Amino acid sequence: MTDIWGIVVAAGQSRRMGSINKIWMPFHGRPVLQWTLARLHQAGVTQGVLVIQAADIARAEALLKENHWPGWWVTAGGSERYLSVLAGLKALGPRSPDEVILVHDAARFLVSSEVVARVVEKVREIGAAIPAMPVVDTVKTVADGRIQKTVPRNALVLAQTPQGFFYRILVESYRQWSGGVPTDDAEVVEQAGYPVFVVAGDARNQKLTVPEDIPLFERWLGAPDGGQT
Ligand SMILES: Nc1ccn([C@@H]2O[C@H](COP(=O)(O)OP(=O)(O)OP(=O)(O)O)[C@@H](O)[C@H]2O)c(=O)n1
Ligand SMILES: C[C@](O)(CO)[C@H](O)COP(=O)(O)O
């Protein structure tokens, strides 16, 4: 799909993982980053920018070469996720207004082709879409240990990636952003006033975040479908 570009952000510090760089952690003999890119390739996303810590650029380039993934190039990330996304957008260079940009967390390494297809379809229709999961627990706001409110959960979802946007919408939204540190790209686009739609996410499209997540991914990868959904 020549009008679809990935920005895979992989330049985080993995602090909650205990500072082992989680994108290089092996699962079934392949590092997380290799799984992520292989899944995106399977889904038809074969080109884009891989945003990585400066010290890891050579290693990432070697990974791309070994796997014969010539459509990707590598750039250094920033100190916050959104700064890494901006570095990726800059490295992507000017694109046509309605080309589709998929911003994906390298740490969501079991992303499925179905999730990618749902996001891309909605972006082509509306211009901006993200996958998300319903909230299954009761949600409370809390201050100093005391519950302030129970929040109706039927209007809440948990945002995943890839988050997809027309190039012009993503660039224009980031140009306007002045709100501090956004925790995802949809927030930047929402803030700029563009409608962002939600499509069904996937439980296995979870972000590898803390050591307790590791056995879960091992189990999914050990399943007869090899973690496919
Ligand atoms: N400055 C940053 C921060 C995060 N990320 C990437 O954004 C994704 C989602 O971030 P998260 O899972 O929170 O990763 P870390 O920031 O590495 O984790 P932590 O917050 O525990 O340090 C990851 O693929 C991560 O590598 C990035 O490219 N640049
Ligand atoms: C972008 C994201 O994956 C959406 O859920 C998430 O916000 C990234 O997490 P972080 O802890 O802010 O890096």
PDB file of C-alpha atoms and ligand atoms in Angstrom, residues 9-17 22-23 51 77-82 84 104-108 207-209, ligand 1:
ATOM      1  CA  VAL A   9       8.123   4.923  18.023  1.00  0.00           C
ATOM      2  CA  ALA A  10      10.736   2.870  19.845  1.00  0.00           C
ATOM      3  CA  ALA A  11      12.849   5.491  21.617  1.00  0.00           C
ATOM      4  CA  GLY A  12      11.432   5.182  25.138  1.00  0.00           C
ATOM      5  CA  GLN A  13      13.402   4.508  28.315  1.00  0.00           C
ATOM      6  CA  SER A  14      11.467   1.405  29.457  1.00  0.00           C
ATOM      7  CA  ARG A  15      11.548   2.733  33.031  1.00  0.00           C
ATOM      8  CA  ARG A  16       8.541   0.686  34.149  1.00  0.00           C
ATOM      9  CA  MET A  17      10.208  -2.439  32.757  1.00  0.00           C
ATOM     10  CA  LYS A  22      12.094  -3.590  26.211  1.00  0.00           C
ATOM     11  CA  ILE A  23      12.218  -3.144  22.431  1.00  0.00           C
ATOM     12  CA  VAL A  51      12.256   6.233  15.742  1.00  0.00           C
ATOM     13  CA  GLY A  77      13.810  10.030  19.076  1.00  0.00           C
ATOM     14  CA  GLY A  78      13.151  12.666  21.732  1.00  0.00           C
ATOM     15  CA  SER A  79      12.742  12.723  25.497  1.00  0.00           C
ATOM     16  CA  GLU A  80       8.926  12.298  25.371  1.00  0.00           C
ATOM     17  CA  ARG A  81       6.845  10.073  23.129  1.00  0.00           C
ATOM     18  CA  TYR A  82       5.277  13.002  21.266  1.00  0.00           C
ATOM     19  CA  SER A  84       9.682  11.043  19.043  1.00  0.00           C
ATOM     20  CA  HIS A 104       2.476   2.863  16.273  1.00  0.00           C
ATOM     21  CA  ASP A 105       4.130   1.992  19.599  1.00  0.00           C
ATOM     22  CA  ALA A 106       6.936  -0.525  19.045  1.00  0.00           C
ATOM     23  CA  ALA A 107       5.894  -1.876  22.448  1.00  0.00           C
ATOM     24  CA  ARG A 108       2.534  -3.089  20.983  1.00  0.00           C
ATOM     25  CA  LYS A 207       1.549  -2.406  25.327  1.00  0.00           C
ATOM     26  CA  LEU A 208       4.476  -4.289  26.858  1.00  0.00           C
ATOM     27  CA  THR A 209       4.981  -2.034  29.859  1.00  0.00           C
TER      28      THR A 209
HETATM   29  N1  LIG B   1      10.559   9.423  24.489  1.00  0.00           N
HETATM   30  C1  LIG B   1       9.882   8.367  24.038  1.00  0.00           C
HETATM   31  C2  LIG B   1       9.003   7.656  24.879  1.00  0.00           C
HETATM   32  C3  LIG B   1       8.346   6.550  24.371  1.00  0.00           C
HETATM   33  N2  LIG B   1       8.569   6.160  23.111  1.00  0.00           N
HETATM   34  C4  LIG B   1       7.933   4.952  22.581  1.00  0.00           C
HETATM   35  O1  LIG B   1       6.541   5.052  22.741  1.00  0.00           O
HETATM   36  C5  LIG B   1       5.976   3.783  22.951  1.00  0.00           C
HETATM   37  C6  LIG B   1       5.014   3.805  24.135  1.00  0.00           C
HETATM   38  O2  LIG B   1       5.738   4.199  25.278  1.00  0.00           O
HETATM   39  P1  LIG B   1       5.886   3.322  26.599  1.00  0.00           P
HETATM   40  O3  LIG B   1       5.412   1.969  26.382  1.00  0.00           O
HETATM   41  O4  LIG B   1       5.371   4.101  27.719  1.00  0.00           O
HETATM   42  O5  LIG B   1       7.465   3.144  26.629  1.00  0.00           O
HETATM   43  P2  LIG B   1       8.563   3.825  27.505  1.00  0.00           P
HETATM   44  O6  LIG B   1       8.415   5.309  27.454  1.00  0.00           O
HETATM   45  O7  LIG B   1       9.829   3.225  27.026  1.00  0.00           O
HETATM   46  O8  LIG B   1       8.215   3.247  28.934  1.00  0.00           O
HETATM   47  P3  LIG B   1       8.374   3.942  30.371  1.00  0.00           P
HETATM   48  O9  LIG B   1       7.320   5.036  30.399  1.00  0.00           O
HETATM   49  O10 LIG B   1       8.105   2.830  31.318  1.00  0.00           O
HETATM   50  O11 LIG B   1       9.775   4.480  30.471  1.00  0.00           O
HETATM   51  C7  LIG B   1       7.127   2.792  23.157  1.00  0.00           C
HETATM   52  O12 LIG B   1       7.239   1.968  22.011  1.00  0.00           O
HETATM   53  C8  LIG B   1       8.310   3.690  23.354  1.00  0.00           C
HETATM   54  O13 LIG B   1       9.545   3.150  22.870  1.00  0.00           O
HETATM   55  C9  LIG B   1       9.428   6.891  22.277  1.00  0.00           C
HETATM   56  O14 LIG B   1       9.614   6.530  21.119  1.00  0.00           O
HETATM   57  N3  LIG B   1      10.064   7.988  22.772  1.00  0.00           N
END
